[in-house]
Short mmCIF file of C-alpha atoms in Angstrom, two decimals:
data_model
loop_
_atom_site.label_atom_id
_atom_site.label_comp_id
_atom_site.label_asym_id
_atom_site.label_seq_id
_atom_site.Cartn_x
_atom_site.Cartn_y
_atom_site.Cartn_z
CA UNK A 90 -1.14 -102.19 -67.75
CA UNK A 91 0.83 -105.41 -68.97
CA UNK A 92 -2.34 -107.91 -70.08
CA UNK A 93 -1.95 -111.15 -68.53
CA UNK A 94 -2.12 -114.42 -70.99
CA UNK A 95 -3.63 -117.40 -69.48
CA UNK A 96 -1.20 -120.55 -70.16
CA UNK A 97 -2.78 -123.27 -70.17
CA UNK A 98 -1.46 -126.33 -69.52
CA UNK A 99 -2.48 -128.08 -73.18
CA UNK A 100 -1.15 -125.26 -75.02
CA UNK A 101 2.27 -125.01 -77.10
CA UNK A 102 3.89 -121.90 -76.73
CA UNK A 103 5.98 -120.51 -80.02
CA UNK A 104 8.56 -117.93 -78.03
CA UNK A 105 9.40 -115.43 -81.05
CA UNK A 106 11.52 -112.32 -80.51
CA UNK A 107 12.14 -109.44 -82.92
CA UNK A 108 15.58 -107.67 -83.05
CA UNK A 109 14.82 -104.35 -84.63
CA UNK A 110 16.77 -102.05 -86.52
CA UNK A 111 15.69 -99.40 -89.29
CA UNK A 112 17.39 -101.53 -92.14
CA UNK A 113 15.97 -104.73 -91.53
CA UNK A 114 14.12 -107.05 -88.78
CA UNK A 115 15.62 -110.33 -87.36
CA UNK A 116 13.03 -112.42 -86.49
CA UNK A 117 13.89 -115.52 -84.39
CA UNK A 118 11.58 -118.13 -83.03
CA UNK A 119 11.89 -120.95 -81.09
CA UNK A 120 8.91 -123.95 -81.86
CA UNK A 121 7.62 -126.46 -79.33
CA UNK A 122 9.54 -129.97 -79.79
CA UNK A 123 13.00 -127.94 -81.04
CA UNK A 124 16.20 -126.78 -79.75
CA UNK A 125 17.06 -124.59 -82.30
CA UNK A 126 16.33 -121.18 -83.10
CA UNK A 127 15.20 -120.50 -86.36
CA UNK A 128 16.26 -116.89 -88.02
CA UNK A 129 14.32 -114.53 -90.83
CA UNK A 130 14.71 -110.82 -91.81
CA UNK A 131 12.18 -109.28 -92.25
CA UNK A 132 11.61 -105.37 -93.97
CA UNK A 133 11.83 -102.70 -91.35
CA UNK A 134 8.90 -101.13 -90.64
CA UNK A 135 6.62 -103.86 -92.42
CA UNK A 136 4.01 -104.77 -89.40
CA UNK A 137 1.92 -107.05 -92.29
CA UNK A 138 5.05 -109.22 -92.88
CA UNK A 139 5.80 -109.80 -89.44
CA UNK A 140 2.07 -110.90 -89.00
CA UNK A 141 2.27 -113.47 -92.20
CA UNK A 142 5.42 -114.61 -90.82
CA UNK A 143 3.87 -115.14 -87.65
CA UNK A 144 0.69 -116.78 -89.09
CA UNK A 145 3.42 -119.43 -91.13
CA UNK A 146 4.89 -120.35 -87.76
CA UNK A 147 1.71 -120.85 -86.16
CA UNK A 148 0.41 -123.19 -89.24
CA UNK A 149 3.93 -124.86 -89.02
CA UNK A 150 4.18 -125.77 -86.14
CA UNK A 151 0.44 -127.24 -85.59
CA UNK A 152 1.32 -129.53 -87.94
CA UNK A 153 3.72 -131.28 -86.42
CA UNK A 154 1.95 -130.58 -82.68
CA UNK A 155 -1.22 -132.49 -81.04
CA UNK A 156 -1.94 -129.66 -78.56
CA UNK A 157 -2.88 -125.71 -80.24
CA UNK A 158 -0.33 -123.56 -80.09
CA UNK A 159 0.48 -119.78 -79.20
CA UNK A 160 2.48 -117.20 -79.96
CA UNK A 161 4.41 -115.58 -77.43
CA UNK A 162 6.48 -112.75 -78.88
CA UNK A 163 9.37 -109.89 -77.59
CA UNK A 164 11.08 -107.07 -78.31
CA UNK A 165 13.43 -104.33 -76.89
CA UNK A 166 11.74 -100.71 -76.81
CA UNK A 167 13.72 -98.23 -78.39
CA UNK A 168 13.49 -96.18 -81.78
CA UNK A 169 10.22 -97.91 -83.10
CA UNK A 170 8.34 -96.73 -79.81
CA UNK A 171 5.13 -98.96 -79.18
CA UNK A 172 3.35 -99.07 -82.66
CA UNK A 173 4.50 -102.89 -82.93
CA UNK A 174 3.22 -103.44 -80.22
CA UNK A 175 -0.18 -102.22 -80.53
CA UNK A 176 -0.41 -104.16 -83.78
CA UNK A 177 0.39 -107.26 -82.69
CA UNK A 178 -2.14 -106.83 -79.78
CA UNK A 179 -4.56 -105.58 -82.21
CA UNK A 180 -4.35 -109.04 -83.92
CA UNK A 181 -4.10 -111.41 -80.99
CA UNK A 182 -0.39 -111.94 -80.45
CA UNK A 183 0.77 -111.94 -77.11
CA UNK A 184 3.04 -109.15 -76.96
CA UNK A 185 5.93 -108.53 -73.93
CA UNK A 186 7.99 -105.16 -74.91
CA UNK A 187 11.10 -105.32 -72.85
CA UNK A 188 13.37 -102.87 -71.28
CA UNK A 189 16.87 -103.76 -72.55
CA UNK A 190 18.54 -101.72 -69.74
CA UNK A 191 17.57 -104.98 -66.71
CA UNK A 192 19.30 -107.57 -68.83
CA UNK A 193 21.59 -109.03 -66.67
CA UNK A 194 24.70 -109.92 -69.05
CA UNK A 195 28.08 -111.07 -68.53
CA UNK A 196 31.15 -109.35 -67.03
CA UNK A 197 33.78 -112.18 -68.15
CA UNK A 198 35.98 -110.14 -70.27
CA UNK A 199 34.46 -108.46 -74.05
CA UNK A 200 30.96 -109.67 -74.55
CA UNK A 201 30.32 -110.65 -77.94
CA UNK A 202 27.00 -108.62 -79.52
CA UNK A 203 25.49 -108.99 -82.51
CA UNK A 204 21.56 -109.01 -83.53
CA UNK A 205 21.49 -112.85 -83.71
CA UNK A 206 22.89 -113.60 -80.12
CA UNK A 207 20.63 -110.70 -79.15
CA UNK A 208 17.71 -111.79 -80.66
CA UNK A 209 18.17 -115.26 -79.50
CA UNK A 210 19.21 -114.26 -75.98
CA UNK A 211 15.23 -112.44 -75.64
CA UNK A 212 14.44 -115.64 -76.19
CA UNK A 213 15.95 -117.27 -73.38
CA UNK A 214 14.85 -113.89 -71.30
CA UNK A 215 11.06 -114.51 -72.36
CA UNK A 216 11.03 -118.24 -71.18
CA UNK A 217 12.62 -117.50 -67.86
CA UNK A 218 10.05 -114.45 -67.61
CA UNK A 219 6.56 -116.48 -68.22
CA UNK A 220 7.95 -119.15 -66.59
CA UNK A 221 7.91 -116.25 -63.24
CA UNK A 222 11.22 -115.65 -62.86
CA UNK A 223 10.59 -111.51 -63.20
CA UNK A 224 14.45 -110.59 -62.13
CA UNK A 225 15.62 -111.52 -65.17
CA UNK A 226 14.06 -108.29 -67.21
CA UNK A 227 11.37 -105.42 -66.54
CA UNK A 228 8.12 -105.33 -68.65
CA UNK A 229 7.39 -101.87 -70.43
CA UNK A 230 3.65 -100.33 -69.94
CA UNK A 231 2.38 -99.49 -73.50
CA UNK A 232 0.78 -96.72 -72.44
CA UNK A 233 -2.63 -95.82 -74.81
CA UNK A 234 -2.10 -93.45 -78.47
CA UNK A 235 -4.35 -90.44 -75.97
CA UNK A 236 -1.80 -90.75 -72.78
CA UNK A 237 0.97 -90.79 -75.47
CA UNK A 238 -0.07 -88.02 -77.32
CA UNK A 239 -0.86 -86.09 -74.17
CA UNK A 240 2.90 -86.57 -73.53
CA UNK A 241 3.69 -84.85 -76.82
CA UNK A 242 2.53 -81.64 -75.96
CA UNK A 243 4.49 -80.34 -73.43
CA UNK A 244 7.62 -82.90 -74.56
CA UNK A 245 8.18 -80.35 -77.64
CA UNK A 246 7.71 -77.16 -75.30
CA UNK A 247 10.45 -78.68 -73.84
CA UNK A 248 12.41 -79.09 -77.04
CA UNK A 249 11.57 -75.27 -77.94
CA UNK A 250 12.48 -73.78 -75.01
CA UNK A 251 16.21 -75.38 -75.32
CA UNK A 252 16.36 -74.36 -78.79
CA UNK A 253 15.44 -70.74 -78.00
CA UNK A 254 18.51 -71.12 -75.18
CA UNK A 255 20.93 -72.06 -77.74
CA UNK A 256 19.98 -69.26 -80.17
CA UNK A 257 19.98 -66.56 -77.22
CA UNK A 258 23.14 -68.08 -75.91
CA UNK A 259 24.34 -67.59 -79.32
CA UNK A 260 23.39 -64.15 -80.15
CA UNK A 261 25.00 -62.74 -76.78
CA UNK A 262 28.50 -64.74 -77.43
CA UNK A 263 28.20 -63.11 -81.00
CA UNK A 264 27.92 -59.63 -79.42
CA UNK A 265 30.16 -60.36 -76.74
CA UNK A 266 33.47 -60.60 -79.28
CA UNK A 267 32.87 -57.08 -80.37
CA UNK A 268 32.06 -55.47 -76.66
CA UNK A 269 28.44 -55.39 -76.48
CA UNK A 270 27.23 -57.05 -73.30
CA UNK A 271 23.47 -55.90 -73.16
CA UNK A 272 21.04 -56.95 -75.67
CA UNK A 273 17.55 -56.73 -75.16
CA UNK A 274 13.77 -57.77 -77.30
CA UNK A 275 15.24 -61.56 -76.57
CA UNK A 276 11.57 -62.02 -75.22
CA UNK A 277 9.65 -59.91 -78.39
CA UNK A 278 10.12 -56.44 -79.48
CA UNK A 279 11.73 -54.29 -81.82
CA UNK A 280 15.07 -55.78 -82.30
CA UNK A 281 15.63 -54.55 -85.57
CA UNK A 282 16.11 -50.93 -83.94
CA UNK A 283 17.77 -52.20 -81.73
CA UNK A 284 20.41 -53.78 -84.20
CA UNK A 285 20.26 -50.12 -85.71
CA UNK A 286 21.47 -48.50 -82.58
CA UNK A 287 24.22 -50.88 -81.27
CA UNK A 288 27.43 -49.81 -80.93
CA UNK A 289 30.66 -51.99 -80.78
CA UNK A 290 33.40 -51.42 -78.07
CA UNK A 291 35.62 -49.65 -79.87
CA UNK A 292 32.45 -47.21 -81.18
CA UNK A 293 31.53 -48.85 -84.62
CA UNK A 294 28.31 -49.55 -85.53
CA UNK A 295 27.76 -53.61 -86.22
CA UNK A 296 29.54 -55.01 -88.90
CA UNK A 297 27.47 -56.07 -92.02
CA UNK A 298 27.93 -60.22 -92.28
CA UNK A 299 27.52 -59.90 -88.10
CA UNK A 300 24.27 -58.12 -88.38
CA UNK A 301 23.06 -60.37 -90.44
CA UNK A 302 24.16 -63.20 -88.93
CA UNK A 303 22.62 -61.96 -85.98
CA UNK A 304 19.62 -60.94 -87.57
CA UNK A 305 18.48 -64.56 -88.69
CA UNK A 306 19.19 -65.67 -85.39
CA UNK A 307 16.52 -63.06 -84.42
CA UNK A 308 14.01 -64.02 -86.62
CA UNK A 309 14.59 -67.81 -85.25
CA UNK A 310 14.23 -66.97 -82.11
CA UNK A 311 10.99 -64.98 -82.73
CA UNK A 312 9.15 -68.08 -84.60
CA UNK A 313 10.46 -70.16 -81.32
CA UNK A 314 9.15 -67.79 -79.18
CA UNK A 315 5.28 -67.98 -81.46
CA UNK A 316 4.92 -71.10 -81.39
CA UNK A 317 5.84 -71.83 -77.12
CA UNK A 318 2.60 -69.49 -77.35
CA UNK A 319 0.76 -72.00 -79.24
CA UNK A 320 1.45 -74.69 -77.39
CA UNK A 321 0.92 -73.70 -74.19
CA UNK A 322 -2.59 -72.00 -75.61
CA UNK A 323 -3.36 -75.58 -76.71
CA UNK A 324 -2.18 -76.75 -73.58
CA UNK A 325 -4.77 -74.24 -71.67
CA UNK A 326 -7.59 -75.76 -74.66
CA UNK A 327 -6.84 -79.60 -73.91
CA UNK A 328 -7.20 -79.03 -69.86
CA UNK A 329 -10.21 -77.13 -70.31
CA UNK A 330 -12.03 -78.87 -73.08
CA UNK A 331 -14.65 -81.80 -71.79
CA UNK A 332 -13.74 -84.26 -74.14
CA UNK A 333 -10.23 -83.78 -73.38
CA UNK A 334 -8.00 -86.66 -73.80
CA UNK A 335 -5.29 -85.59 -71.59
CA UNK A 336 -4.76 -87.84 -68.66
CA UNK A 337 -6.14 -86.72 -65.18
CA UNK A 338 -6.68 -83.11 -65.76
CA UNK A 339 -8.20 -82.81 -62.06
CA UNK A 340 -4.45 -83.42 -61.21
CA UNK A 341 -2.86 -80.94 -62.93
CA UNK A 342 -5.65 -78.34 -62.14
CA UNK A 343 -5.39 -79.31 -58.21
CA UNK A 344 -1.52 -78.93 -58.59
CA UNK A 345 -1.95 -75.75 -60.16
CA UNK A 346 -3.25 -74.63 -56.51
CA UNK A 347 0.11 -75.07 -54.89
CA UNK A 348 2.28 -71.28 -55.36
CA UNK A 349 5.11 -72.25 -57.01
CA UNK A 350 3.98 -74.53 -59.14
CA UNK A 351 2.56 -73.06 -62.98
CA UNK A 352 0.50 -74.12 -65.47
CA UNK A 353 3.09 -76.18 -67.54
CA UNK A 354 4.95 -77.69 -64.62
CA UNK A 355 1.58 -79.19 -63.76
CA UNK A 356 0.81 -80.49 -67.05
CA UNK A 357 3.87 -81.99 -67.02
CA UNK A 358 4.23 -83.60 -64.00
CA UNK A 359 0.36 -85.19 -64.96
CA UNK A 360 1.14 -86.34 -68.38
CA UNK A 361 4.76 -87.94 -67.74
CA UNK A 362 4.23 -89.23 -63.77
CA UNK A 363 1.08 -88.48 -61.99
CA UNK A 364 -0.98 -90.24 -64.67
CA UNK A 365 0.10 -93.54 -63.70
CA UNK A 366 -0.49 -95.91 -60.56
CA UNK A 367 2.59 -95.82 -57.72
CA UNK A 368 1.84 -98.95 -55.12
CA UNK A 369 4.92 -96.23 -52.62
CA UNK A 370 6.74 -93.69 -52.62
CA UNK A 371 10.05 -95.94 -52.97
CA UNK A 372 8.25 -96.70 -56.51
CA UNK A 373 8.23 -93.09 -57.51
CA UNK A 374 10.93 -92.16 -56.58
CA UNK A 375 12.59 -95.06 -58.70
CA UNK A 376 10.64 -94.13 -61.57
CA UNK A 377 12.22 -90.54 -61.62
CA UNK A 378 15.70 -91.79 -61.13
CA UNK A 379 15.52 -89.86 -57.35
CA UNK A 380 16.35 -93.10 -55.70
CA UNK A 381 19.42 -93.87 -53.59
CA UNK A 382 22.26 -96.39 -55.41
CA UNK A 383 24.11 -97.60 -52.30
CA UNK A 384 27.61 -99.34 -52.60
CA UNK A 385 28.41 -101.99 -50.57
CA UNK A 386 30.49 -104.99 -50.33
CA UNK A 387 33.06 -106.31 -47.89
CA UNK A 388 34.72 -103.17 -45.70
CA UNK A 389 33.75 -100.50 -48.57
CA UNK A 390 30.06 -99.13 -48.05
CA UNK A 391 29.50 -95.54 -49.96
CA UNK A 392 26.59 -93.80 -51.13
CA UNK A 393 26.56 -93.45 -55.44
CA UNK A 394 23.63 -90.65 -55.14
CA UNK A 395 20.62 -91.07 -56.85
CA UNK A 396 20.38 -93.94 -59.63
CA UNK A 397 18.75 -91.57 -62.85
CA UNK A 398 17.65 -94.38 -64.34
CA UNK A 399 14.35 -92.93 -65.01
CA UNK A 400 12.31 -90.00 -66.97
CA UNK A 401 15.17 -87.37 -67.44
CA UNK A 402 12.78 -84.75 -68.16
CA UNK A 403 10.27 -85.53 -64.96
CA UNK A 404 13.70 -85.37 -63.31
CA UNK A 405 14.95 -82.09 -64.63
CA UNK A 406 11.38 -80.47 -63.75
CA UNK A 407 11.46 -81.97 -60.54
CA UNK A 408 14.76 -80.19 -59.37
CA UNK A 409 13.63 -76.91 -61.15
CA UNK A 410 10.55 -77.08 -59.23
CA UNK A 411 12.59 -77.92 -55.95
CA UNK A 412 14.42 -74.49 -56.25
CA UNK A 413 10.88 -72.38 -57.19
CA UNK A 414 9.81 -74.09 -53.82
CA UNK A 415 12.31 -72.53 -51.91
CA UNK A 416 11.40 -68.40 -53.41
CA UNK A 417 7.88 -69.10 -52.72
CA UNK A 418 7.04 -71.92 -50.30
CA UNK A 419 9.75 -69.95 -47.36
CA UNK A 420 7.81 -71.13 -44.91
CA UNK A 421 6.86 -74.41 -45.81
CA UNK A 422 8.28 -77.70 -43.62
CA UNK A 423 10.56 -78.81 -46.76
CA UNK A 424 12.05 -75.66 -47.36
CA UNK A 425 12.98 -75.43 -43.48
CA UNK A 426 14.24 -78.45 -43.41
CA UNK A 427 16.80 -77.48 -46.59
CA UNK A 428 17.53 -74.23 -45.05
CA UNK A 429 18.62 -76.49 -41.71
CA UNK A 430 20.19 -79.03 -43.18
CA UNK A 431 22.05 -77.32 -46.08
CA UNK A 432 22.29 -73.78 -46.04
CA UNK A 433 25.55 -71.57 -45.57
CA UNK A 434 27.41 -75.29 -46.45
CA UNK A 435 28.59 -74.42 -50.14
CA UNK A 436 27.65 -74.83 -53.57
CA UNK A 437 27.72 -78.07 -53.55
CA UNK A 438 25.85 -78.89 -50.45
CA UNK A 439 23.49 -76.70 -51.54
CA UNK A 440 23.10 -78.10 -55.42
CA UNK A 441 23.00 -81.93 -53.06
CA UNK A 442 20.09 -80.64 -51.00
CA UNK A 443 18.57 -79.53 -53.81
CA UNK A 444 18.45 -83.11 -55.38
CA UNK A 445 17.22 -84.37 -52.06
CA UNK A 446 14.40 -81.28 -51.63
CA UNK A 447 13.05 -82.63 -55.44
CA UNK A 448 12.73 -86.36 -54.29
CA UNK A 449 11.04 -85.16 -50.62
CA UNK A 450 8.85 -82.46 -53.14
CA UNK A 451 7.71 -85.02 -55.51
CA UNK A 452 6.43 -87.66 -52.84
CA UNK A 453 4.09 -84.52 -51.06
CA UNK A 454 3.04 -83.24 -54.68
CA UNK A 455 2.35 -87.74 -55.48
CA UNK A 456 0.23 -87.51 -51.82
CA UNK A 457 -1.35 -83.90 -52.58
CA UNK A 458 -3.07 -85.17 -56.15
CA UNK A 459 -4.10 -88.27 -54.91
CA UNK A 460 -5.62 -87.90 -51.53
CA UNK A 461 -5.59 -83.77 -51.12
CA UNK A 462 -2.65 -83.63 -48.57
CA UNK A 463 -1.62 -80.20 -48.13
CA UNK A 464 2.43 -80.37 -47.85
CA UNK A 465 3.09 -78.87 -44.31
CA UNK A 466 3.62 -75.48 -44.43
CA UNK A 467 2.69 -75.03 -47.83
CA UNK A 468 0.76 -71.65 -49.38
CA UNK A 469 -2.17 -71.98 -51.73
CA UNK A 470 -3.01 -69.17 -54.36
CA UNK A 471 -5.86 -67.28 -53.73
CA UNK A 472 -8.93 -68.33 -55.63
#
């Protein structure tokens, strides 16, 4: 949730924003009584510095003003995540982390960037927002460090499983040059003897840089394959433990119900979407990027398909999950409706219906956690 400030009507706001960067900070601030904005670089990463600084400007500037003053600060999210933030929140500062992607900026020919015109455009973004103008930028939710964390979890099973893709991938295109389409123990087993046995096209038994090669690519893939075990048995832990502090594990255990949906698509779904508050299904949908972008203007009105402008990974799982619901949902109402609407029409009707099956999926899933609304049709495991 984005605190709310009270501004009272006495009180002398100090607008600062902070233009980050892993080198150094640019630090510009704008004082009551001044048109100017004033510029300092800061350390990268120093959160103590920032605070003096801060502290200086307030002391400064109550000098030279009869009513108190406050500090109303900015940034753009990106690779310094929402430590900052926390920080400065931890000490008092009122703290607005921005989404950099809903600046409106202008389309008359190159547009000049650098971190000083950025840094004292936030400025100019921050007044126009607390003054209520909320077009001009979107507010980020800091979420907590335990909904963060919970994120983590199944974020780097995600990075694992593409890594073991890559490495698979890689060992079949390796055996493909030399005529060897069938390898097997990608999963576990003894691949060693397997190595042992191969045979090339031509009748040759592997050559010795190639089974190497192929041999650390093996061992790779067998520590990736260990530790997706660990994390989904501390995935299992975190849901089951009491003190848990994964978000909403009733969700993810009530999702669980619904055949076609496992253990870590659940999790998932909990820890990146269903953990938060949606006022409509228009909202979630925007959130995963599963929204319509229409085109219009004069005589030309076209569809642009869905924004993505959202969580990519939410997204991703969503369609996944859209195509599981069709193998084992076949009777449900959403899979007849794809099978009516998009079936025997091509690949690429099919891959479109698919897109549109995740966004009509993920509103029944939002209803089913929050007030228990089967999806029509739908199968639930047996207990």
């Amino acid at each position: 949730m984005i605190p709310v400030f009270a501004e009272s009507a006495d009180t002398a706001p100090i607008y600062v924003s902070v233009e980050l960067s892993k080198r150094s900070w640019l630090v510009a601030s704008l004082s009551p009584g001044t048109a100017k904005v004033s510029l300092s670089t800061l350390p990268a990463g120093d959160g103590e510095a920032l605070c003096r600084h801060l502290r200086k400007l307030e002391d400064r500037a109550g000098t030279k003003s009869a009513a108190p003053v406050a500090i109303r600060l900015c940034f753009e999210i990106g690779y310094d995540g929402f430590w900052l933030a926390r920080l400065l929140r931890a000490r008092n500062i009122d703290t607005y982390v921005l989404d950099p992607a809903s600046f409106l900026v202008s389309r008359r020919g190159k547009r000049a960037k650098t971190d000083r015109i950025d840094a004292e455009a936030m400025i100019g973004i921050l007044k126009a927002y607390l003054a209520g103008d909320h077009s001009v930028c979107r507010i980020v939710t800091v979420p907590t460090p335990e909904e963060e964390d919970a994120r983590r979890l199944m974020r780097e099973r995600g990075d694992l499983i593409r890594e073991r893709t890559k490495i698979i991938a890689r060992i079949r295109a390796l055996l493909a040059l030399h005529g060897i389409a069938h390898v097997q123990a990608l999963k576990g087993g003894d691949w060693a003897t397997q190595l042992d046995n191969m045979r090339t096209g031509d009748g040759r038994a592997l050559p010795p840089n190639l089974r190497q090669q192929i041999t650390r690519c093996f061992e790779r893939l067998a520590l990736l394959n260990t530790q997706v075990k660990q994390i989904e048995t501390a995935r299992a832990e975190a849901l089951s433990a009491e003190n848990s502090s994964f978000p909403c594990p009733d969700k993810a255990a009530r999702l669980e119900q619904l055949r076609g949906i496992g253990a870590n698509g659940a999790t998932m779904l909990v820890s990146e979407v269903f953990c938060r508050q949606f006022t409509s299904r228009r909202h979630l949908a925007s959130f995963l990027g599963l929204a319509p972008s229409p085109y219009s203007s004069g005589s030309v009105d076209r569809d642009q398909g869905i924004s993505k402008a959202g969580n990519r990974g939410a997204r991703c799982l969503m369609v996944e999950l859209a195509w599981g619901w069709l193998r084992y949902q076949p009777s449900s109402e959403l899979t007849l409706w794809y099978r009516e609407r998009f079936k025997g029409k091509g690949k690429r009707a099919a891959k479109v219906g698919v897109v549109a099956l995740a966004r009509k999926l993920l509103i029944a899933l939002w209803r089913f956690v929050e007030t228990g609304l089967v999806p029509h049709g739908a199968e639930l495991r047996v207990a």
